Amino acid sequence: MKKFLYLLMIGAFIAVLAACESGSEESSSAAEGESSESEETVNESIDTLSVGFVPSRDPDEIITATEPLKQLLKEELATMGYDVGEVEITVGTNYEAVGEALSAGTTDVGLIPGGTYVLYDDGAEVVLTSTRAGLSVDSDDPKEWNDNKPTEASDEQVTGYRALIIAGPSEKGQELAKKVNNGEELTFEDVNSASWAVMSSSSPAGYIYPALWLDENYDKTITDLENVVQSDSYGSSFARLASGQIDVMVTYADARMDNEDTWQTELGGEAPIWDETNVIGVTPAIYNDTVSVSKNSEIMDEDLKSAIQQAFMNIAETEEGKEVISIYNHEGYQEAESSDYDNERKAQEMVQSQN
């Protein structure tokens, strides 16, 4: 009987221990569950993210083309920890207006040219440089461009483009081209003896970088040239060049590709554009447009800046995204640094010193 009672007590003790252990495991499991739930990442909420575009095209056209960007940005940023209530897209009245808005912090993100960025880099920070298809020639030597005509598009994505000084079919234009193609260096007297067409003083390829080329090669600038006319468009410059009204024009490197079909049919050329034009000068590379963020935006910090940077790169890899950014001839984006735009700073300083 005593033995039986002893065994009964042992069994009861084991049962109590088992129940305690089970309760402890359940409590531990419940605590772990609560801890796991508390550790779940909760997205940060942003009421409005404002994105500003420069008016390089008709503002209504830009607003329409970039409408899908609102949802694309929301979706991308949601995967990176940000729930954005509204993406607000605006087009500045001019380039400077977008730069000023970034500096003031009233615009969070701006798609702006390099020239605008360096003028406002006290309040704007570049995070991305746009990329686009390069060309079959990318050389500092003008003769190389002439030896490898016609220039064609390449599959390589590049972060910059050249401005070219192009001589036309006039007697003086052909004289300068002949010297270059013979491997001779042009003097300032050579280039000053020609009549030039340039764009407005804010145009990178049509004024600023050609002025930088003159400064680096001759310690002169466009205002030192004796025969200069300002065109209202590159089309006008090409028409003047084709007719012999001017000897030299300045433009972006693939402009002859864009005007190849109209050179003879509309602009007055007598032979194909590649036969009648030659490169006599090549500027340093002009870095492409930027995606910049405001240093003074109330919502901008390092994490959001990185998220925006990655979001734009991801968007550019989608078909819908490519269509949106094509409004600016962007084809993709690469991470950028402020020092990438040092040539632009030098060019802007030179232009400002002349005014």
Short mmCIF file of C-alpha atoms in Angstrom, two decimals:
data_model
loop_
_atom_site.label_atom_id
_atom_site.label_comp_id
_atom_site.label_asym_id
_atom_site.label_seq_id
_atom_site.Cartn_x
_atom_site.Cartn_y
_atom_site.Cartn_z
CA MET A 1 0.00 0.00 0.00
CA LYS A 2 2.82 2.39 0.92
CA LYS A 3 4.57 1.52 -2.30
CA PHE A 4 1.42 2.29 -4.26
CA LEU A 5 0.99 5.70 -2.58
CA TYR A 6 4.65 6.48 -3.22
CA LEU A 7 4.30 5.76 -6.95
CA LEU A 8 1.10 7.80 -7.09
CA MET A 9 2.86 10.81 -5.57
CA ILE A 10 5.77 10.49 -8.03
CA GLY A 11 3.33 10.38 -10.97
CA ALA A 12 1.49 13.45 -9.73
CA PHE A 13 4.77 15.35 -9.34
CA ILE A 14 5.83 14.47 -12.92
CA ALA A 15 2.45 15.61 -14.25
CA VAL A 16 2.79 18.96 -12.47
CA LEU A 17 6.30 19.42 -13.90
CA ALA A 18 5.07 18.63 -17.43
CA ALA A 19 2.25 21.11 -17.11
CA CYS A 20 4.65 23.80 -15.91
CA GLU A 21 7.03 23.14 -18.77
CA SER A 22 4.17 23.23 -21.31
CA GLY A 23 2.91 26.51 -19.88
CA SER A 24 6.42 27.93 -19.99
CA GLU A 25 6.85 26.89 -23.65
CA GLU A 26 3.47 28.39 -24.57
CA SER A 27 4.37 31.63 -22.76
CA SER A 28 7.75 31.67 -24.47
CA SER A 29 6.16 30.97 -27.85
CA ALA A 30 3.58 33.70 -27.30
CA ALA A 31 6.29 36.13 -26.24
CA GLU A 32 8.34 35.30 -29.33
CA GLY A 33 5.26 35.83 -31.49
CA GLU A 34 4.60 39.20 -29.91
CA SER A 35 8.28 40.12 -30.36
CA SER A 36 8.17 39.04 -34.00
CA GLU A 37 5.06 41.12 -34.63
CA SER A 38 6.62 44.16 -32.93
CA GLU A 39 9.75 43.78 -35.08
CA GLU A 40 7.80 43.85 -38.38
CA THR A 41 8.91 46.86 -40.46
CA VAL A 42 6.32 49.59 -40.77
CA ASN A 43 6.71 51.88 -43.79
CA GLU A 44 7.32 55.54 -43.17
CA SER A 45 4.51 57.75 -44.46
CA ILE A 46 5.16 60.72 -46.73
CA ASP A 47 2.17 62.90 -47.56
CA THR A 48 3.60 64.47 -50.72
CA LEU A 49 6.76 63.95 -52.77
CA SER A 50 7.24 66.82 -55.23
CA VAL A 51 9.15 66.28 -58.48
CA GLY A 52 10.12 69.22 -60.69
CA PHE A 53 10.94 69.12 -64.41
CA VAL A 54 12.62 71.82 -66.51
CA PRO A 55 10.66 73.08 -69.55
CA SER A 56 12.90 71.62 -72.25
CA ARG A 57 9.70 70.56 -74.05
CA ASP A 58 6.17 71.95 -74.01
CA PRO A 59 5.04 71.86 -70.34
CA ASP A 60 1.71 70.21 -71.17
CA GLU A 61 3.56 67.53 -73.12
CA ILE A 62 5.85 66.86 -70.16
CA ILE A 63 2.96 66.69 -67.67
CA THR A 64 1.09 64.22 -69.88
CA ALA A 65 4.12 62.03 -70.59
CA THR A 66 5.21 61.84 -66.95
CA GLU A 67 1.79 61.06 -65.44
CA PRO A 68 2.64 57.32 -65.09
CA LEU A 69 5.73 58.26 -63.09
CA LYS A 70 3.52 59.08 -60.11
CA GLN A 71 2.36 55.49 -59.64
CA LEU A 72 5.73 54.02 -60.61
CA LEU A 73 7.48 56.04 -57.90
CA LYS A 74 4.85 55.13 -55.30
CA GLU A 75 5.24 51.42 -56.04
CA GLU A 76 9.03 51.47 -56.01
CA LEU A 77 9.32 53.55 -52.85
CA ALA A 78 6.79 51.29 -51.07
CA THR A 79 9.19 48.38 -51.48
CA MET A 80 11.92 50.50 -49.86
CA GLY A 81 10.01 51.51 -46.76
CA TYR A 82 8.07 54.61 -47.84
CA ASP A 83 4.32 54.97 -48.34
CA VAL A 84 3.83 58.10 -50.44
CA GLY A 85 0.37 59.61 -50.43
CA GLU A 86 0.84 61.81 -53.51
CA VAL A 87 3.57 62.37 -56.07
CA GLU A 88 3.24 65.93 -57.32
CA ILE A 89 4.80 66.69 -60.72
CA THR A 90 5.41 70.27 -61.83
CA VAL A 91 7.16 71.94 -64.74
CA GLY A 92 9.10 75.11 -63.95
CA THR A 93 8.52 78.33 -65.85
CA ASN A 94 12.22 78.16 -66.72
CA TYR A 95 15.28 76.14 -65.75
CA GLU A 96 16.22 78.53 -62.96
CA ALA A 97 12.80 78.18 -61.33
CA VAL A 98 13.37 74.46 -60.73
CA GLY A 99 16.86 75.11 -59.34
CA GLU A 100 15.48 77.76 -57.01
CA ALA A 101 12.69 75.44 -55.84
CA LEU A 102 15.23 72.74 -54.99
CA SER A 103 17.37 75.24 -53.09
CA ALA A 104 14.34 76.52 -51.19
CA GLY A 105 13.16 73.00 -50.36
CA THR A 106 9.75 73.52 -51.97
CA THR A 107 10.61 70.82 -54.52
CA ASP A 108 12.05 67.52 -53.25
CA VAL A 109 13.39 66.04 -56.49
CA GLY A 110 14.40 67.77 -59.72
CA LEU A 111 15.27 66.46 -63.17
CA ILE A 112 17.62 69.23 -64.26
CA PRO A 113 20.56 69.72 -66.64
CA GLY A 114 24.11 69.77 -65.33
CA GLY A 115 24.33 73.51 -65.89
CA THR A 116 21.31 74.16 -63.70
CA TYR A 117 22.62 71.79 -61.04
CA VAL A 118 26.00 73.52 -60.64
CA LEU A 119 24.33 76.93 -60.39
CA TYR A 120 22.21 75.69 -57.49
CA ASP A 121 24.41 73.05 -55.86
CA ASP A 122 24.37 74.97 -52.60
CA GLY A 123 20.81 73.69 -52.15
CA ALA A 124 20.68 70.72 -54.53
CA GLU A 125 22.56 67.43 -54.48
CA VAL A 126 23.05 65.29 -57.58
CA VAL A 127 22.24 61.60 -57.07
CA LEU A 128 21.98 60.28 -60.63
CA THR A 129 23.23 61.07 -64.12
CA SER A 130 21.03 60.08 -67.03
CA THR A 131 22.45 57.81 -69.71
CA ARG A 132 21.69 57.50 -73.39
CA ALA A 133 23.07 55.74 -76.44
CA GLY A 134 26.57 56.83 -77.36
CA LEU A 135 28.02 57.43 -80.81
CA SER A 136 30.38 55.50 -83.03
CA VAL A 137 33.03 58.20 -82.48
CA ASP A 138 34.00 59.79 -79.19
CA SER A 139 37.36 61.47 -79.61
CA ASP A 140 39.00 64.79 -78.79
CA ASP A 141 40.54 64.74 -82.28
CA PRO A 142 38.30 66.35 -84.94
CA LYS A 143 40.10 64.50 -87.73
CA GLU A 144 38.93 61.21 -86.26
CA TRP A 145 35.31 62.33 -86.62
CA ASN A 146 35.95 63.21 -90.26
CA ASP A 147 37.82 60.00 -91.02
CA ASN A 148 34.96 57.91 -89.65
CA LYS A 149 31.92 59.56 -91.24
CA PRO A 150 29.02 59.11 -91.05
CA THR A 151 28.62 59.19 -87.29
CA GLU A 152 26.22 56.51 -86.07
CA ALA A 153 24.53 55.54 -82.83
CA SER A 154 26.14 52.81 -80.72
CA ASP A 155 24.64 50.36 -78.24
CA GLU A 156 26.85 51.64 -75.42
CA GLN A 157 25.16 53.74 -72.75
CA VAL A 158 27.08 56.92 -71.92
CA THR A 159 26.78 59.68 -69.32
CA GLY A 160 27.85 62.56 -71.53
CA TYR A 161 27.99 63.96 -75.04
CA ARG A 162 30.27 66.24 -77.05
CA ALA A 163 29.66 69.56 -78.68
CA LEU A 164 31.22 69.93 -82.12
CA ILE A 165 32.47 72.92 -84.07
CA ILE A 166 31.40 72.10 -87.63
CA ALA A 167 32.65 73.72 -90.83
CA GLY A 168 30.28 73.88 -93.78
CA PRO A 169 30.54 73.91 -97.59
CA SER A 170 31.58 77.56 -97.91
CA GLU A 171 35.04 78.33 -99.23
CA LYS A 172 36.28 79.32 -95.76
CA GLY A 173 34.64 76.28 -94.17
CA GLN A 174 36.37 73.95 -96.63
CA GLU A 175 39.68 75.74 -96.08
CA LEU A 176 39.53 75.15 -92.32
CA ALA A 177 38.43 71.54 -92.76
CA LYS A 178 41.31 70.86 -95.14
CA LYS A 179 43.86 72.05 -92.57
CA VAL A 180 42.34 69.84 -89.86
CA ASN A 181 42.20 66.79 -92.13
CA ASN A 182 45.85 67.37 -93.06
CA GLY A 183 46.72 67.15 -89.38
CA GLU A 184 47.47 70.86 -89.00
CA GLU A 185 46.59 72.86 -85.90
CA LEU A 186 44.17 75.73 -86.42
CA THR A 187 45.27 79.11 -85.10
CA PHE A 188 42.95 81.68 -83.58
CA GLU A 189 43.46 83.73 -86.75
CA ASP A 190 42.05 80.77 -88.69
CA VAL A 191 38.90 80.40 -86.62
CA ASN A 192 38.44 84.16 -86.27
CA SER A 193 38.50 84.58 -90.06
CA ALA A 194 35.33 82.47 -90.31
CA SER A 195 31.74 83.55 -89.69
CA TRP A 196 30.07 81.63 -86.84
CA ALA A 197 26.53 80.74 -85.73
CA VAL A 198 25.96 80.09 -82.04
CA MET A 199 22.94 79.59 -79.78
CA SER A 200 21.96 81.59 -76.68
CA SER A 201 24.54 81.96 -73.92
CA SER A 202 22.72 79.44 -71.69
CA SER A 203 23.02 76.62 -74.24
CA PRO A 204 25.66 74.02 -73.22
CA ALA A 205 26.37 72.65 -76.72
CA GLY A 206 25.45 75.79 -78.60
CA TYR A 207 27.51 78.28 -76.60
CA ILE A 208 28.99 77.38 -73.20
CA TYR A 209 31.18 74.43 -74.16
CA PRO A 210 32.32 75.91 -77.48
CA ALA A 211 33.33 78.98 -75.46
CA LEU A 212 35.25 76.65 -73.14
CA TRP A 213 36.95 75.10 -76.19
CA LEU A 214 38.07 78.53 -77.40
CA ASP A 215 39.31 79.38 -73.92
CA GLU A 216 41.32 76.17 -73.54
CA ASN A 217 42.84 76.30 -77.04
CA TYR A 218 43.34 80.03 -77.62
CA ASP A 219 42.67 81.78 -74.31
CA LYS A 220 39.78 83.46 -76.12
CA THR A 221 36.01 83.15 -76.03
CA ILE A 222 33.01 83.61 -78.31
CA THR A 223 32.81 87.32 -77.59
CA ASP A 224 36.33 87.65 -79.04
CA LEU A 225 35.19 86.35 -82.45
CA GLU A 226 34.59 89.10 -85.00
CA ASN A 227 31.81 87.47 -87.04
CA VAL A 228 29.14 85.82 -84.89
CA VAL A 229 25.36 85.51 -85.33
CA GLN A 230 22.97 84.00 -82.80
CA SER A 231 20.46 81.47 -84.11
CA ASP A 232 17.09 80.76 -82.57
CA SER A 233 17.44 77.03 -83.26
CA TYR A 234 19.93 74.46 -84.50
CA GLY A 235 17.76 74.10 -87.59
CA SER A 236 18.38 77.76 -88.41
CA SER A 237 22.12 77.28 -87.97
CA PHE A 238 22.15 74.29 -90.31
CA ALA A 239 20.19 76.25 -92.92
CA ARG A 240 22.72 79.09 -92.72
CA LEU A 241 25.60 76.60 -92.94
CA ALA A 242 24.11 74.80 -95.96
CA SER A 243 23.54 78.04 -97.87
CA GLY A 244 27.00 79.42 -97.11
CA GLN A 245 25.70 82.34 -95.04
CA ILE A 246 28.04 81.16 -92.28
CA ASP A 247 31.23 79.11 -92.36
CA VAL A 248 31.09 77.45 -88.92
CA MET A 249 28.39 76.41 -86.47
CA VAL A 250 28.38 74.80 -83.03
CA THR A 251 26.01 72.01 -82.01
CA TYR A 252 25.62 68.71 -80.15
CA ALA A 253 27.52 65.76 -81.59
CA ASP A 254 24.63 63.84 -83.13
CA ALA A 255 22.93 66.88 -84.68
CA ARG A 256 24.03 65.93 -88.20
CA MET A 257 22.29 62.58 -87.76
CA ASP A 258 19.11 64.46 -86.83
CA ASN A 259 19.38 66.72 -89.90
CA GLU A 260 20.69 64.18 -92.39
CA ASP A 261 17.35 63.77 -94.20
CA THR A 262 16.51 67.47 -94.42
CA TRP A 263 19.97 68.80 -95.33
CA GLN A 264 19.28 68.64 -99.06
CA THR A 265 15.47 68.57 -99.11
CA GLU A 266 14.76 71.53 -96.82
CA LEU A 267 17.98 73.21 -95.66
CA GLY A 268 19.57 73.90 -99.03
CA GLY A 269 22.51 71.50 -99.08
CA GLU A 270 23.77 70.48 -102.53
CA ALA A 271 25.29 67.15 -101.47
CA PRO A 272 24.81 64.81 -98.46
CA ILE A 273 25.52 66.45 -95.12
CA TRP A 274 28.43 64.09 -94.46
CA ASP A 275 30.13 65.22 -97.68
CA GLU A 276 29.63 68.94 -97.13
CA THR A 277 30.45 69.25 -93.42
CA ASN A 278 33.53 68.51 -91.35
CA VAL A 279 34.43 68.75 -87.67
CA ILE A 280 37.13 71.29 -86.85
CA GLY A 281 36.81 71.26 -83.05
CA VAL A 282 35.58 68.95 -80.27
CA THR A 283 34.66 70.16 -76.79
CA PRO A 284 35.14 68.28 -73.51
CA ALA A 285 32.28 65.90 -72.70
CA ILE A 286 29.12 67.55 -71.43
CA TYR A 287 27.64 65.44 -68.64
CA ASN A 288 24.02 64.45 -69.15
CA ASP A 289 21.01 65.66 -67.18
CA THR A 290 20.77 64.95 -63.48
CA VAL A 291 18.29 63.64 -60.98
CA SER A 292 18.98 65.92 -58.03
CA VAL A 293 17.41 66.16 -54.58
CA SER A 294 16.89 69.15 -52.34
CA LYS A 295 19.27 69.63 -49.44
CA ASN A 296 16.63 71.77 -47.74
CA SER A 297 13.53 69.62 -48.18
CA GLU A 298 11.81 68.86 -44.86
CA ILE A 299 11.40 65.18 -45.76
CA MET A 300 14.80 64.53 -47.35
CA ASP A 301 17.38 62.49 -45.45
CA GLU A 302 20.07 59.98 -46.41
CA ASP A 303 17.69 57.01 -46.42
CA LEU A 304 15.08 58.69 -48.59
CA LYS A 305 17.79 59.99 -50.91
CA SER A 306 19.10 56.44 -51.42
CA ALA A 307 15.57 55.13 -51.95
CA ILE A 308 14.85 57.77 -54.61
CA GLN A 309 18.15 56.99 -56.30
CA GLN A 310 17.35 53.27 -56.48
CA ALA A 311 13.72 53.87 -57.46
CA PHE A 312 14.66 55.88 -60.55
CA MET A 313 17.24 53.28 -61.61
CA ASN A 314 14.65 50.51 -61.21
CA ILE A 315 11.98 52.47 -63.10
CA ALA A 316 14.38 53.04 -66.01
CA GLU A 317 14.71 49.27 -66.43
CA THR A 318 10.98 48.77 -67.10
CA GLU A 319 9.23 49.30 -70.43
CA GLU A 320 6.73 51.73 -68.93
CA GLY A 321 9.51 53.59 -67.16
CA LYS A 322 11.62 53.86 -70.32
CA GLU A 323 8.67 55.45 -72.11
CA VAL A 324 8.24 58.03 -69.35
CA ILE A 325 11.88 59.14 -69.18
CA SER A 326 12.20 59.24 -72.97
CA ILE A 327 10.51 62.66 -72.83
CA TYR A 328 13.99 63.92 -71.87
CA ASN A 329 15.84 61.43 -74.10
CA HIS A 330 16.94 59.57 -70.99
CA GLU A 331 17.46 55.83 -71.41
CA GLY A 332 18.75 54.93 -67.95
CA TYR A 333 20.50 56.26 -64.85
CA GLN A 334 23.84 55.82 -63.11
CA GLU A 335 24.92 56.95 -59.66
CA ALA A 336 26.54 60.38 -59.82
CA GLU A 337 28.98 62.47 -57.82
CA SER A 338 29.27 66.22 -57.58
CA SER A 339 32.80 66.09 -59.05
CA ASP A 340 31.38 64.66 -62.31
CA TYR A 341 30.20 68.18 -63.08
CA ASP A 342 33.47 70.03 -62.45
CA ASN A 343 33.85 70.82 -66.18
CA GLU A 344 30.39 72.34 -66.08
CA ARG A 345 31.41 74.49 -63.12
CA LYS A 346 34.46 75.70 -65.01
CA ALA A 347 32.34 76.54 -68.05
CA GLN A 348 29.74 78.38 -65.99
CA GLU A 349 32.40 80.39 -64.14
CA MET A 350 33.90 81.42 -67.47
CA VAL A 351 30.52 82.51 -68.87
CA GLN A 352 29.64 84.43 -65.70
CA SER A 353 32.98 86.22 -65.75
CA GLN A 354 32.13 87.60 -69.19
CA ASN A 355 28.83 89.06 -68.04
#
